[in-house]
Tab-separated table of C-alpha atoms and ligand atoms in Angstrom:
chain	number	residue	atom	x	y	z
A	1	MET	CA	6.507	120.975	-110.504
A	2	ALA	CA	4.860	117.603	-111.277
A	3	THR	CA	1.081	117.549	-111.146
A	4	GLY	CA	-1.734	115.034	-110.896
A	5	THR	CA	-5.227	115.502	-112.309
A	6	ILE	CA	-8.396	114.431	-110.564
A	7	GLN	CA	-11.924	114.376	-111.928
A	8	VAL	CA	-14.749	114.919	-109.402
A	9	GLY	CA	-18.118	114.897	-111.138
A	10	ASP	CA	-17.907	117.453	-113.934
A	11	LYS	CA	-14.921	119.216	-112.286
A	12	SER	CA	-11.327	118.413	-113.255
A	13	LEU	CA	-8.542	119.692	-111.012
A	14	GLU	CA	-4.781	119.700	-111.508
A	15	LEU	CA	-2.947	119.245	-108.196
A	16	PRO	CA	0.764	119.796	-107.502
A	17	VAL	CA	2.804	116.675	-106.637
A	18	ARG	CA	5.735	117.274	-104.263
A	19	THR	CA	8.778	115.046	-103.812
A	20	GLY	CA	10.646	114.800	-100.521
A	21	THR	CA	14.254	113.800	-99.833
A	22	ILE	CA	13.231	110.111	-99.572
A	23	GLY	CA	9.858	108.389	-99.320
A	24	PRO	CA	6.538	108.661	-101.167
A	25	ASP	CA	5.572	111.797	-103.083
A	26	VAL	CA	2.628	113.835	-101.771
A	27	VAL	CA	-0.284	115.292	-103.707
A	28	ASP	CA	-0.978	118.799	-102.385
A	29	ILE	CA	-4.773	118.855	-101.896
A	30	SER	CA	-4.940	122.182	-100.052
A	31	LYS	CA	-6.944	123.630	-102.994
A	32	PHE	CA	-9.052	120.483	-103.442
A	33	TYR	CA	-12.248	121.788	-101.777
A	34	ALA	CA	-11.993	125.187	-103.508
A	35	GLY	CA	-11.467	123.419	-106.843
A	36	THR	CA	-14.034	120.609	-106.600
A	37	GLY	CA	-16.499	121.533	-103.802
A	38	ALA	CA	-15.728	118.137	-102.239
A	39	PHE	CA	-13.591	117.132	-99.242
A	40	THR	CA	-11.079	114.279	-99.255
A	41	TYR	CA	-11.893	111.509	-96.760
A	42	ASP	CA	-9.249	109.540	-94.853
A	43	PRO	CA	-10.278	108.528	-91.271
A	44	GLY	CA	-7.173	107.378	-89.363
A	45	PHE	CA	-5.038	109.256	-91.921
A	46	THR	CA	-3.845	106.030	-93.562
A	47	SER	CA	-2.946	107.911	-96.784
A	48	THR	CA	-2.539	111.468	-95.532
A	49	ALA	CA	0.588	113.511	-94.835
A	50	SER	CA	-0.314	116.153	-92.230
A	51	CYS	CA	2.849	118.253	-92.572
A	52	GLU	CA	6.331	118.389	-93.977
A	53	SER	CA	9.120	117.599	-91.554
A	54	LYS	CA	12.915	117.264	-91.446
A	55	ILE	CA	13.092	115.348	-88.176
A	56	THR	CA	12.368	111.608	-88.531
A	57	TYR	CA	11.875	109.229	-91.443
A	58	ILE	CA	10.477	105.688	-91.373
A	59	ASP	CA	10.645	103.233	-94.266
A	60	GLY	CA	7.973	100.768	-93.114
A	61	ASP	CA	8.657	98.214	-95.843
A	62	GLU	CA	12.406	98.101	-95.218
A	63	GLY	CA	12.196	98.491	-91.423
A	64	ILE	CA	14.314	101.654	-91.437
A	65	LEU	CA	14.154	104.496	-88.862
A	66	LEU	CA	16.266	107.658	-89.283
A	67	TYR	CA	16.555	110.579	-86.823
A	68	ARG	CA	17.710	113.587	-88.911
A	69	GLY	CA	19.105	111.041	-91.410
A	70	TYR	CA	21.066	108.940	-88.891
A	71	PRO	CA	19.981	105.252	-88.593
A	72	ILE	CA	18.531	104.413	-85.174
A	73	GLU	CA	20.944	101.460	-84.899
A	74	GLN	CA	23.983	103.773	-85.073
A	75	LEU	CA	22.591	106.338	-82.635
A	76	ALA	CA	21.632	103.599	-80.148
A	77	GLU	CA	25.077	101.987	-80.488
A	78	HIS	CA	27.351	105.029	-80.378
A	79	GLY	CA	25.462	107.940	-78.822
A	80	ASP	CA	23.579	108.826	-75.663
A	81	PHE	CA	20.041	110.103	-75.143
A	82	LEU	CA	20.917	113.770	-74.595
A	83	GLU	CA	22.984	113.728	-77.813
A	84	THR	CA	19.876	112.360	-79.575
A	85	CYS	CA	17.805	115.136	-77.949
A	86	TYR	CA	20.201	117.757	-79.338
A	87	LEU	CA	20.081	116.108	-82.785
A	88	LEU	CA	16.271	115.967	-82.880
A	89	LEU	CA	15.912	119.570	-81.679
A	90	TYR	CA	18.618	121.275	-83.744
A	91	GLY	CA	19.168	118.948	-86.722
A	92	GLU	CA	22.868	118.158	-86.286
A	93	LEU	CA	24.942	116.024	-83.915
A	94	PRO	CA	26.520	118.337	-81.293
A	95	THR	CA	30.217	119.175	-81.100
A	96	ASN	CA	31.927	118.509	-77.776
A	97	ALA	CA	31.345	122.085	-76.646
A	98	GLN	CA	27.689	122.032	-77.740
A	99	LYS	CA	27.095	118.701	-75.988
A	100	GLU	CA	28.690	119.937	-72.758
A	101	GLU	CA	26.562	123.107	-72.768
A	102	PHE	CA	23.353	121.191	-73.593
A	103	ASP	CA	23.995	118.571	-70.887
A	104	TYR	CA	24.796	121.363	-68.397
A	105	ASN	CA	21.557	123.212	-69.194
A	106	VAL	CA	19.359	120.117	-69.012
A	107	THR	CA	21.008	118.937	-65.790
A	108	ARG	CA	20.384	122.282	-64.118
A	109	HIS	CA	16.695	122.323	-64.954
A	110	THR	CA	15.893	118.905	-63.459
A	111	MET	CA	14.420	120.221	-60.188
A	112	VAL	CA	10.708	121.067	-60.131
A	113	HIS	CA	9.057	123.906	-58.189
A	114	ASP	CA	8.863	122.565	-54.646
A	115	GLN	CA	5.149	123.377	-54.411
A	116	MET	CA	4.575	120.617	-56.974
A	117	THR	CA	5.146	118.155	-54.142
A	118	ARG	CA	1.960	119.519	-52.548
A	119	PHE	CA	0.234	119.148	-55.924
A	120	PHE	CA	1.113	115.431	-55.834
A	121	THR	CA	-0.376	114.889	-52.379
A	122	GLY	CA	-3.822	115.571	-53.859
A	123	PHE	CA	-3.701	112.276	-55.759
A	124	ARG	CA	-4.777	108.890	-54.399
A	125	ARG	CA	-1.727	106.691	-53.826
A	126	ASP	CA	-3.181	104.098	-56.226
A	127	ALA	CA	-3.704	106.612	-59.036
A	128	HIS	CA	-2.238	105.343	-62.336
A	129	PRO	CA	1.119	107.126	-62.843
A	130	MET	CA	0.020	108.151	-66.356
A	131	ALA	CA	-2.952	110.008	-64.820
A	132	ILE	CA	-0.480	111.793	-62.535
A	133	MET	CA	1.797	112.616	-65.490
A	134	VAL	CA	-1.026	114.101	-67.597
A	135	ALA	CA	-2.008	116.276	-64.621
A	136	SER	CA	1.433	117.279	-63.395
A	137	VAL	CA	2.898	118.079	-66.824
A	138	GLY	CA	-0.156	120.202	-67.607
A	139	ALA	CA	0.341	121.879	-64.222
A	140	LEU	CA	3.871	122.963	-65.199
A	141	SER	CA	2.211	125.851	-67.053
A	142	ALA	CA	0.854	126.933	-63.645
A	143	PHE	CA	4.395	127.120	-62.242
A	144	TYR	CA	6.559	128.279	-65.145
A	145	HIS	CA	4.699	131.295	-66.554
A	146	ASP	CA	8.043	132.732	-67.694
A	147	SER	CA	8.280	130.125	-70.500
A	148	THR	CA	4.749	129.941	-71.858
A	149	ASP	CA	4.835	132.813	-74.375
A	150	ILE	CA	5.405	130.867	-77.601
A	151	SER	CA	6.038	134.060	-79.589
A	152	ASP	CA	9.241	134.602	-77.562
A	153	GLU	CA	12.126	132.483	-78.930
A	154	HIS	CA	13.994	132.546	-75.623
A	155	GLN	CA	10.914	131.385	-73.704
A	156	ARG	CA	10.410	128.593	-76.231
A	157	LEU	CA	14.018	127.467	-75.733
A	158	ILE	CA	13.678	127.460	-71.933
A	159	ALA	CA	10.391	125.520	-72.152
A	160	GLN	CA	12.051	122.899	-74.381
A	161	ILE	CA	14.934	122.418	-71.955
A	162	ARG	CA	12.598	122.409	-68.946
A	163	MET	CA	10.387	119.696	-70.489
A	164	ILE	CA	13.301	117.358	-71.272
A	165	ALA	CA	14.880	118.025	-67.880
A	166	LYS	CA	11.819	117.751	-65.666
A	167	MET	CA	10.063	114.719	-67.155
A	168	PRO	CA	12.356	112.217	-65.373
A	169	THR	CA	11.886	114.078	-62.087
A	170	LEU	CA	8.077	114.074	-62.402
A	171	ALA	CA	8.067	110.444	-63.575
A	172	ALA	CA	10.177	109.379	-60.598
A	173	MET	CA	7.930	111.401	-58.261
A	174	ALA	CA	4.870	109.633	-59.704
A	175	TYR	CA	6.528	106.271	-58.992
A	176	LYS	CA	7.719	107.184	-55.494
A	177	TYR	CA	4.279	108.590	-54.640
A	178	SER	CA	2.581	105.342	-55.761
A	179	ILE	CA	4.775	103.244	-53.434
A	180	GLY	CA	4.641	105.633	-50.483
A	181	GLN	CA	8.347	106.442	-50.495
A	182	PRO	CA	9.802	109.958	-50.162
A	183	PHE	CA	10.707	111.848	-53.328
A	184	VAL	CA	14.399	111.723	-54.236
A	185	TYR	CA	15.867	114.956	-55.600
A	186	PRO	CA	17.863	114.942	-58.870
A	187	LYS	CA	21.678	114.881	-58.527
A	188	ASN	CA	23.731	117.004	-60.900
A	189	ASP	CA	26.701	114.633	-60.861
A	190	LEU	CA	24.674	111.809	-62.480
A	191	ASP	CA	23.977	111.391	-66.198
A	192	TYR	CA	20.390	111.527	-67.425
A	193	ALA	CA	19.475	107.824	-67.181
A	194	SER	CA	21.468	107.259	-63.962
A	195	ASN	CA	19.767	110.270	-62.386
A	196	PHE	CA	16.363	108.783	-63.249
A	197	LEU	CA	17.280	105.377	-61.799
A	198	ASN	CA	18.542	107.081	-58.643
A	199	MET	CA	15.362	109.160	-58.256
A	200	CYS	CA	13.280	105.993	-58.696
A	201	PHE	CA	15.180	103.454	-56.622
A	202	ALA	CA	17.306	105.348	-54.053
A	203	VAL	CA	16.001	105.591	-50.465
A	204	PRO	CA	17.194	108.012	-47.749
A	205	CYS	CA	18.360	105.169	-45.500
A	206	GLU	CA	21.294	104.025	-47.640
A	207	ASP	CA	23.421	104.974	-50.634
A	208	TYR	CA	22.145	103.750	-54.001
A	209	LYS	CA	24.718	102.574	-56.516
A	210	VAL	CA	23.594	102.928	-60.123
A	211	ASN	CA	24.372	99.802	-62.181
A	212	PRO	CA	26.178	101.168	-65.273
A	213	VAL	CA	24.909	98.325	-67.468
A	214	LEU	CA	21.304	99.135	-66.513
A	215	SER	CA	21.701	102.894	-66.925
A	216	ARG	CA	23.311	102.389	-70.359
A	217	ALA	CA	20.438	100.057	-71.303
A	218	LEU	CA	17.852	102.574	-70.082
A	219	ASP	CA	19.585	105.401	-71.942
A	220	ARG	CA	19.401	103.291	-75.122
A	221	ILE	CA	15.707	102.551	-74.475
A	222	PHE	CA	15.100	106.302	-74.259
A	223	ILE	CA	16.893	106.778	-77.627
A	224	LEU	CA	14.661	104.114	-79.242
A	225	HIS	CA	11.492	105.853	-78.023
A	226	ALA	CA	12.554	109.456	-78.733
A	227	ASP	CA	10.618	110.222	-81.921
A	228	HIS	CA	8.608	108.475	-84.626
A	229	GLU	CA	7.217	110.802	-87.347
A	230	GLN	CA	3.563	111.839	-87.059
A	231	ASN	CA	2.284	109.076	-84.732
A	232	ALA	CA	-0.961	109.637	-82.829
A	233	SER	CA	0.532	111.422	-79.812
A	234	THR	CA	2.859	113.598	-81.902
A	235	SER	CA	-0.065	114.559	-84.131
A	236	THR	CA	-1.964	115.429	-80.934
A	237	VAL	CA	0.869	117.697	-79.792
A	238	ARG	CA	1.024	119.382	-83.211
A	239	LEU	CA	-2.752	119.908	-83.314
A	240	ALA	CA	-2.818	121.290	-79.755
A	241	GLY	CA	0.155	123.529	-80.571
A	242	SER	CA	-1.464	124.797	-83.781
A	243	SER	CA	-3.934	126.785	-81.648
A	244	GLY	CA	-1.047	128.559	-79.876
A	245	ALA	CA	-1.417	126.581	-76.623
A	246	ASN	CA	1.668	126.657	-74.394
A	247	PRO	CA	4.156	123.758	-74.760
A	248	PHE	CA	3.439	122.257	-71.325
A	249	ALA	CA	-0.271	121.949	-72.188
A	250	CYS	CA	0.582	120.457	-75.592
A	251	ILE	CA	2.882	117.834	-74.061
A	252	ALA	CA	0.178	116.956	-71.501
A	253	ALA	CA	-2.171	116.339	-74.457
A	254	GLY	CA	0.470	114.098	-76.056
A	255	ILE	CA	0.845	112.111	-72.827
A	256	ALA	CA	-2.917	111.597	-72.681
A	257	CYS	CA	-2.958	110.233	-76.235
A	258	LEU	CA	0.102	108.020	-75.713
A	259	TRP	CA	-1.662	106.318	-72.772
A	260	GLY	CA	-4.010	104.375	-75.076
A	261	PRO	CA	-3.294	100.603	-75.423
A	262	ALA	CA	-3.210	100.899	-79.231
A	263	HIS	CA	-0.288	103.331	-78.849
A	264	GLY	CA	2.158	103.811	-75.973
A	265	GLY	CA	-0.030	101.862	-73.542
A	266	ALA	CA	0.796	98.731	-75.568
A	267	ASN	CA	3.985	98.064	-73.561
A	268	GLU	CA	1.955	97.734	-70.348
A	269	ALA	CA	-0.764	95.743	-72.211
A	270	ALA	CA	1.831	93.478	-73.879
A	271	LEU	CA	3.392	92.477	-70.562
A	272	LYS	CA	-0.052	91.806	-69.077
A	273	MET	CA	-0.858	89.686	-72.161
A	274	LEU	CA	2.373	87.666	-71.781
A	275	GLY	CA	1.475	87.100	-68.118
A	276	GLU	CA	-2.065	86.019	-69.102
A	277	ILE	CA	-0.679	83.550	-71.677
A	278	GLY	CA	1.552	82.283	-68.858
A	279	THR	CA	3.471	79.469	-70.543
A	280	PRO	CA	4.802	78.787	-74.071
A	281	ASP	CA	2.357	75.934	-74.632
A	282	ASN	CA	-0.567	78.379	-74.211
A	283	VAL	CA	0.720	80.556	-77.055
A	284	ALA	CA	-1.076	78.730	-79.897
A	285	LYS	CA	-4.451	79.337	-78.212
A	286	TYR	CA	-3.849	83.100	-78.032
A	287	VAL	CA	-2.563	83.277	-81.594
A	288	ALA	CA	-5.830	81.632	-82.656
A	289	LYS	CA	-7.789	84.233	-80.637
A	290	ALA	CA	-5.843	87.055	-82.344
A	291	LYS	CA	-6.753	85.622	-85.770
A	292	ASP	CA	-10.447	85.153	-84.907
A	293	LYS	CA	-12.427	87.989	-86.532
A	294	ASN	CA	-15.144	87.562	-83.888
A	295	ASP	CA	-12.677	87.946	-81.056
A	296	PRO	CA	-11.578	91.545	-80.279
A	297	PHE	CA	-8.323	90.184	-78.785
A	298	ARG	CA	-5.181	91.467	-80.481
A	299	LEU	CA	-1.577	90.495	-79.833
A	300	MET	CA	-0.288	93.548	-77.955
A	301	GLY	CA	3.159	94.561	-79.127
A	302	PHE	CA	2.420	93.273	-82.631
A	303	GLY	CA	1.571	95.193	-85.775
A	304	HIS	CA	2.139	98.782	-86.797
A	305	ARG	CA	0.521	101.383	-89.044
A	306	VAL	CA	3.804	102.058	-90.844
A	307	TYR	CA	6.150	99.101	-90.254
A	308	LYS	CA	5.188	96.256	-92.563
A	309	ASN	CA	8.474	94.648	-91.696
A	310	TYR	CA	10.309	94.155	-88.414
A	311	ASP	CA	10.341	97.347	-86.269
A	312	PRO	CA	14.083	98.131	-86.153
A	313	ARG	CA	13.628	99.320	-82.566
A	314	ALA	CA	12.249	95.906	-81.557
A	315	LYS	CA	15.475	94.207	-82.692
A	316	ILE	CA	17.595	96.552	-80.552
A	317	MET	CA	15.078	96.203	-77.714
A	318	GLN	CA	15.321	92.398	-77.860
A	319	LYS	CA	19.143	92.589	-77.663
A	320	THR	CA	18.859	94.980	-74.705
A	321	THR	CA	16.429	92.611	-72.975
A	322	HIS	CA	18.965	89.788	-73.106
A	323	GLU	CA	21.736	92.149	-71.874
A	324	VAL	CA	19.678	93.311	-68.881
A	325	LEU	CA	18.504	89.808	-67.925
A	326	ALA	CA	22.091	88.538	-68.127
A	327	GLU	CA	23.378	91.454	-65.986
A	328	LEU	CA	20.703	90.735	-63.392
A	329	GLY	CA	21.428	87.001	-63.482
A	330	ILE	CA	17.870	86.212	-64.567
A	331	LYS	CA	18.420	82.906	-66.344
A	332	ASP	CA	14.930	81.874	-67.379
A	333	ASP	CA	12.294	84.580	-67.352
A	334	PRO	CA	8.963	82.832	-68.072
A	335	LEU	CA	7.661	86.001	-69.775
A	336	LEU	CA	10.659	86.001	-72.119
A	337	ASP	CA	10.079	82.326	-72.903
A	338	VAL	CA	6.450	83.129	-73.782
A	339	ALA	CA	7.506	86.155	-75.870
A	340	MET	CA	10.113	84.186	-77.849
A	341	GLU	CA	7.637	81.351	-78.496
A	342	LEU	CA	4.907	83.827	-79.488
A	343	GLU	CA	7.272	85.594	-81.879
A	344	GLN	CA	8.356	82.290	-83.428
A	345	ILE	CA	4.789	81.076	-83.992
A	346	ALA	CA	3.376	84.409	-85.176
A	347	LEU	CA	6.159	85.092	-87.677
A	348	LYS	CA	5.519	81.708	-89.341
A	349	ASP	CA	1.717	82.043	-89.318
A	350	GLU	CA	-0.026	82.818	-92.645
A	351	TYR	CA	-2.358	85.399	-91.002
A	352	PHE	CA	0.533	87.478	-89.617
A	353	ILE	CA	2.596	87.090	-92.771
A	354	GLU	CA	-0.287	88.146	-95.012
A	355	LYS	CA	-1.154	91.141	-92.791
A	356	LYS	CA	2.560	91.952	-92.317
A	357	LEU	CA	2.305	91.948	-88.523
A	358	TYR	CA	5.672	91.968	-86.771
A	359	PRO	CA	6.733	92.653	-83.175
A	360	ASN	CA	6.947	96.392	-82.511
A	361	ILE	CA	8.950	98.274	-79.914
A	362	ASP	CA	6.388	97.517	-77.217
A	363	PHE	CA	6.767	93.751	-77.495
A	364	TYR	CA	10.045	93.410	-75.593
A	365	SER	CA	10.291	96.689	-73.684
A	366	GLY	CA	8.010	95.527	-70.869
A	367	ILE	CA	10.137	92.470	-70.069
A	368	THR	CA	13.224	94.688	-69.804
A	369	LEU	CA	11.593	97.366	-67.673
A	370	LYS	CA	10.046	94.761	-65.335
A	371	ALA	CA	13.458	93.143	-64.887
A	372	MET	CA	14.874	96.587	-64.005
A	373	GLY	CA	12.322	96.859	-61.186
A	374	PHE	CA	9.644	99.085	-62.745
A	375	PRO	CA	5.983	98.121	-62.197
A	376	THR	CA	3.900	97.683	-65.388
A	377	SER	CA	2.021	100.898	-64.557
A	378	MET	CA	5.281	102.825	-65.106
A	379	PHE	CA	6.047	101.418	-68.584
A	380	THR	CA	4.090	104.018	-70.565
A	381	VAL	CA	5.424	106.737	-68.259
A	382	LEU	CA	8.939	105.823	-69.401
A	383	PHE	CA	7.744	105.899	-73.015
A	384	ALA	CA	6.329	109.407	-72.408
A	385	LEU	CA	9.561	110.481	-70.696
A	386	ALA	CA	11.580	109.483	-73.759
A	387	ARG	CA	9.063	110.728	-76.346
A	388	THR	CA	8.942	114.219	-74.812
A	389	VAL	CA	11.945	115.307	-76.889
A	390	GLY	CA	10.212	114.101	-80.075
A	391	TRP	CA	7.013	115.911	-79.191
A	392	ILE	CA	8.949	119.087	-78.355
A	393	ALA	CA	11.097	118.904	-81.525
A	394	GLN	CA	7.997	118.444	-83.716
A	395	TRP	CA	6.169	121.244	-81.866
A	396	LYS	CA	9.229	123.521	-82.319
A	397	GLU	CA	9.394	122.704	-86.048
A	398	MET	CA	5.711	123.592	-86.465
A	399	ILE	CA	5.829	126.819	-84.397
A	400	GLU	CA	8.941	128.033	-86.238
A	401	ASP	CA	7.234	127.498	-89.617
A	402	PRO	CA	5.760	130.932	-90.465
A	403	SER	CA	3.180	129.277	-92.735
A	404	HIS	CA	1.724	127.057	-89.994
A	405	LYS	CA	-1.994	127.463	-89.299
A	406	ILE	CA	-4.529	126.049	-86.862
A	407	GLY	CA	-5.479	122.453	-87.687
A	408	ARG	CA	-9.187	122.157	-88.385
A	409	PRO	CA	-10.295	119.030	-90.327
A	410	ARG	CA	-13.708	118.845	-92.033
A	411	GLN	CA	-16.127	115.853	-92.097
A	412	LEU	CA	-18.626	113.808	-94.069
A	413	TYR	CA	-21.945	114.654	-92.348
A	414	VAL	CA	-24.314	111.688	-92.230
A	415	GLY	CA	-26.644	112.949	-89.468
A	416	ALA	CA	-30.236	114.272	-89.572
A	417	ASP	CA	-31.221	116.732	-92.298
A	418	LYS	CA	-32.454	120.231	-91.264
A	419	ARG	CA	-35.716	119.938	-89.268
A	420	ASP	CA	-37.879	122.197	-87.004
A	421	TYR	CA	-38.100	122.096	-83.211
A	422	ALA	CA	-41.019	120.056	-81.845
A	423	ASN	CA	-42.571	120.943	-78.471
A	424	ILE	CA	-42.365	118.169	-75.925
A	425	GLY	CA	-46.063	117.381	-76.220
A	426	GLN	CA	-45.671	116.740	-79.951
A	427	ARG	CA	-42.798	114.237	-79.678
A	428	GLY	CA	-42.765	110.480	-79.723
B	1	SDX	C1	3.168	102.333	-81.024
B	1	SDX	O1	2.453	105.190	-84.966
B	1	SDX	C2	3.532	104.946	-84.348
B	1	SDX	O2	4.605	105.174	-84.828
B	1	SDX	C3	3.373	104.360	-82.958
B	1	SDX	C4	4.639	103.961	-82.229
B	1	SDX	C5	5.484	105.164	-81.893
B	1	SDX	O3	6.697	104.975	-81.695
B	1	SDX	O4	4.913	106.275	-81.719
B	1	SDX	O5	5.387	103.062	-83.024
B	1	SDX	C6	4.320	103.274	-80.901
B	1	SDX	O6	2.052	102.742	-80.787
B	1	SDX	C7	3.427	100.934	-81.515
B	1	SDX	C8	2.097	100.123	-81.693
B	1	SDX	C9	1.686	99.624	-80.326
B	1	SDX	N1	0.338	99.031	-80.371
B	1	SDX	C10	0.158	97.698	-80.257
B	1	SDX	O7	1.074	96.873	-80.187
B	1	SDX	C11	-1.311	97.296	-80.154
B	1	SDX	C12	-1.566	96.096	-81.069
B	1	SDX	N2	-1.441	96.548	-82.444
B	1	SDX	C13	-2.651	96.931	-83.141
B	1	SDX	O8	-3.648	97.480	-82.356
B	1	SDX	C14	-2.383	97.594	-84.494
B	1	SDX	O9	-1.431	96.846	-85.108
B	1	SDX	C15	-1.961	99.054	-84.539
B	1	SDX	C16	-2.896	99.937	-83.777
B	1	SDX	C17	-0.593	99.212	-83.992
B	1	SDX	C18	-1.964	99.481	-86.011
B	1	SDX	O10	-3.268	99.416	-86.431
B	1	SDX	P1	-3.660	99.832	-87.947
B	1	SDX	O11	-2.525	100.325	-88.714
B	1	SDX	O12	-4.870	100.703	-87.863
B	1	SDX	O13	-3.962	98.462	-88.575
B	1	SDX	P2	-5.354	97.783	-88.526
B	1	SDX	O14	-5.925	97.888	-87.142
B	1	SDX	O15	-6.149	98.291	-89.679
B	1	SDX	O16	-4.931	96.251	-88.747
B	1	SDX	C19	-4.754	95.760	-90.063
B	1	SDX	C20	-5.214	94.303	-89.970
B	1	SDX	C21	-6.600	94.172	-89.324
B	1	SDX	O17	-7.188	93.002	-89.859
B	1	SDX	P3	-8.291	93.198	-91.071
B	1	SDX	O18	-9.347	94.171	-90.523
B	1	SDX	O19	-7.513	93.772	-92.240
B	1	SDX	O20	-8.819	91.811	-91.310
B	1	SDX	O21	-4.304	93.583	-89.119
B	1	SDX	C22	-5.013	93.112	-87.971
B	1	SDX	C23	-6.312	93.900	-87.867
B	1	SDX	O22	-7.324	93.128	-87.258
B	1	SDX	N3	-4.155	93.382	-86.811
B	1	SDX	C24	-3.940	92.534	-85.814
B	1	SDX	C25	-3.036	93.192	-84.972
B	1	SDX	N4	-2.743	94.402	-85.457
B	1	SDX	C26	-3.449	94.511	-86.602
B	1	SDX	N5	-4.408	91.293	-85.562
B	1	SDX	C27	-3.967	90.708	-84.424
B	1	SDX	N6	-3.095	91.278	-83.542
B	1	SDX	C28	-2.611	92.514	-83.798
B	1	SDX	N7	-1.740	93.090	-82.935
C-alpha cells in the first residue's frame, strides 16, 4: 500500500494512499487526529472524499459522467429512466426479465395512501411545491411504517421501490394542488414519464393524450438528473442516513438541501435570470455584473464544483431543448435566444475561461420544462423526482457497508475562551 508522510509540528505521520478504479488517489486521514493531535480543515469539502462508492464517477476536467461505468450519453440515448434506476441500485443493466419485474414493481407502488390527500389540504394553495415535497416525502414515514426498519433487507427494498414509484405521484399532486385542479391517479398502463405527464396535465373532463416526443424527452431529462457522486444533497442523505434515520426522512432531508439556488434550485433561478435579462442585447450587462467582485450576482446555470469543462448533461439537455421546442412548434423562444447569446459571450470571456465556468445542467433545463408546460416553481421538484434514485442508491450503498459509522465532523474553534458566569448586574 502506497503511503504519504506528513509533518505536523514535531509529529511525523505516515498515511496510507488508496487508488480507485479511475480518478484521483485518496490519502486516508482517519488516523490523522490520533497521530498528530490536529484536525484537517476543508470547509465545503473541496479536497475531501467523504466515502468510497461504486455508483457514479465524474471526470470534471474531461466533462465525463459515468453511471456504474456507462457514459451518460449512451444511457440517455439508448436506455430509459427505470433501466437507469435498476443500474444505479444494483450495479448492472437489467436483463429483459429483470427489467419487466422492476418496471412491474415500481408501477404497482405509484399510488399513495389516500389519507395523504387530506395531508395536502393543510397547505396554502400558493405554497412552493418544494415546501410541499419536503413535507409530504417526510410524511411517508408516517404512512409506511412497514418499510422503515433499515435493519430489515426486505423493508429496505420496499422503501427503495416506494420512493422511486411515489415521487412522481407526490410531485404531480403538489402541482395539481397549486393550480386548484383535482389530483389525477397514476395509470398502470403508462410508462414512468408518460404517467407523470398524465398526472400533471390530464383533467377529468377529457382524455389526455401523452405526446411521445415529450415523454421521451422527459424520461431522458430524468436520466440526466439521476445521480451525481457526493453532491450537497446526496451528502445530506448519506449524513442523515448515517444516524439510522428511515429512508423517507433521509430523502426529505435531501430534497430540502436540493432546493437551494446554488444546487438544484438553480434551474428555477436560471430561468428567472434569463427572463430578467430579457433580450440578447442585455446579456453583456449581466455578464459584467457576474464578473464584478462587488456584485453578488452570479450567472445561474453556470459553473460547477467538479466540472471545469462543459457539463456533459448540459450538451444533451441543449439538444433536448431544441427537440422539444421543435415538437411544440415554438420557433423563436426569447429565453432560448438569451441563453444562446449568454453562452456564446460567456464562453469567450476571459473571466469565465480563467475560472473554467461552463453551462451546467440547470442552464437549459428550465427552458425545456417551461415549454412542456411546467411552472418555474416545479423545476426543482422534477430535479428531486429524478434524483431520488441517486439518493436512494447512495443511501443503500452506505447502509449495506458494514463498516459505515455515524458522520460527525469536528471544527476549528475560534470562539471565546473559557470564562466564568457574570450576574446580570455585573455585565456591560
Ligand atoms: C448543481 O455538485 C453537484 O454535482 C451539483 C449538481 C448535481 O447534479 O447534483 O451538478 C447540480 O447544483 C449544478 C450547479 C447549479 N448551481 C448554479 O448554477 C448556481 C451558480 N453557480 C455557482 O453558484 C457555483 O458555480 C457553484 C455553486 C455551482 C460552484 O461553486 P464553487 O465550486 O464553490 O465555486 P466558487 O463559488 O468557489 O467559484 C469559484 C470562482 C469564484 O470566484 P473567485 O472567488 O475565485 O474570484 O468562480 C466564480 C466565483 O465567484 N463563480 C462564478 C459563478 N460560479 C462561480 N462567477 C459568476 N457566475 C457564476 N455562476
